[in-house]
């Protein structure tokens, strides 16, 4: 008998149990903690109403059973009086004042309740976290491609080729957004080519981290590096590459953060690649915060409401519970939400810290201020208070890219598009420093080409970021910001004088190109002169960095150019191919792969390998289009 | 927190200490998961059941009677959750991953036999009435005494013994039948 039992025991324990998924584990723990917090909060609310009663109960019960008997009698008496009053209540109806007085007396929470009604209505959707399968479900692919056509992008025509003799100066604002890349990736993973306007080449290029040299001295936030090398897609032109990389904030020196999450919970957010993904993303962000960082949460749907007053990040449970409670429903009063979020950020403003509103939405503001210009104006005014804005785009279907871009650009902010948990990790965890801590703001680049060396030039990408020449020195004109560790890259395709690739004919009546010759000759070795203006995060006045682009930064062949530079050129070519630009001529996706393959670099997170996959996907997507 | 017993952690949690609660569920996650897996045989289901158990733990903390042991109480929650889950999802249980991986490695003959036996045993277990299966898992896999199992299942010790007896009879029959 015992032998049999032992065998049974042994056999039952022979089973090999697979390790649980780490994400499932974390999700389960967080869900339980959220539930715990939720119940605690409900309990506290209940107690508040009866605090006197509870205090009595506690005290009395502790004194022992005899007292508790007395207590029961006391409570019984109180209740019978209460009942009597209730019964008599209708008699007071004829005296409305007395009635309302009594009502207030006996249910002091009624009014409070109605005040909270707004929040309650937002909270009414309390959903039970539906299981760990959720965390991976949204990564399983996207449905309904027909949706994609409703996503809104601002139209942008590629920058035209400029003639140096006519317009030697080019000015633009930097752009560290990456939304476009994620959107392109999503489309390609669906087997379709992205809409042309969804492809912003500079965002594709800046999606990747480049190892540009850092400044030796912290007093300057970054150092520009320049390179001139043969254009991969055109043997007769060259590429001028400008790269800057901001220093990274050392973890200990990291300032405190005052973050306000502004979360869209309107009906359109209920898709699994929106709100559920957003929750997961924010759960990850919460993990990376310092205990003293402060977090608040505002949601907006039909109405806007604060679901979490500012708390310290160490009270993780509260934050997670508030996140859990979110669910989607109603139309979108984004404007009001933004107002409340900024108000909270202002109330909790930390002059030495980072103050930031993080807006997560599919960009569909359909109630309240819906005029993009008005919203833009609001965000722009708030920028001056020192509160920065991060815009995280989610989902597809009615994604309003144009508005998101506008908000981020005008609110001293960053815009990113979150299409998967991986992307959330990149934006919120791996690059948290870059996206949360600004080291330089209003960074503008101006470059003056030397007509003696270059006849024509063309800026690749940055179509939505062009500035007027005079804006460069005008500190009131807003521009992009650089976060800790961010790298920014810009590429110009330049046509050297005498090259056969020249596209624009000389003017018949124009001056000969010898204008100002004596001056030009002096600096004849230079291709161009680079100027960068930036402001330190708290400063109103800009600082200037300059550097000449000359022979020293030139590489005779593509192969001899630095890896980072070559990779950037591959991404630029890819973007232009996706847009169907004429400048890339007979360059193909295969050529892009060839360059990218040779320069994958460290690729710590596998982003560059992913890029190669996307190029391959684009090849087949294109083939489908041709049929 | 390491020094706190389960019961102390429960008490702290009841007083609203989130950290204590988090610690408590972290401590028991694997144990709960393992029992769940043995019950259902599917990794994803076991993960889901575990999550539900932890949530229930949060909800039921206050009902934890200090006289009973935490282990007993936890087992009861797991068993009930697993049963509910099974009812709700009516999942077919496969212990494939558990045994397939084992079999592929070159085990000496006898051990391999054991694995095959174990796989068959779990399959046979599936065919038992739920009550008998539960009793078998608690007693033989979890190593509870009949008395402890009785407390988990809220029945008498005699009932547990009876279920075990019946279960063993059936298991033997179905295993023999297969051979």
mmCIF file of C-alpha atoms in Angstrom, chain A residues 82 94 331 355 417 478 550-551 580:
data_model
loop_
_atom_site.group_PDB
_atom_site.id
_atom_site.type_symbol
_atom_site.label_atom_id
_atom_site.label_comp_id
_atom_site.label_asym_id
_atom_site.label_seq_id
_atom_site.Cartn_x
_atom_site.Cartn_y
_atom_site.Cartn_z
ATOM 1 C CA UNK A 82 -32.213 57.315 12.793
ATOM 2 C CA UNK A 94 -43.511 70.555 3.120
ATOM 3 C CA UNK A 331 -16.064 60.771 -27.166
ATOM 4 C CA UNK A 355 8.144 68.901 -15.453
ATOM 5 C CA UNK A 417 4.409 56.360 -32.078
ATOM 6 C CA UNK A 478 10.597 77.773 -31.324
ATOM 7 C CA UNK A 550 36.194 71.434 -45.246
ATOM 8 C CA UNK A 551 38.430 68.885 -46.873
ATOM 9 C CA UNK A 580 9.131 57.331 -54.375
#
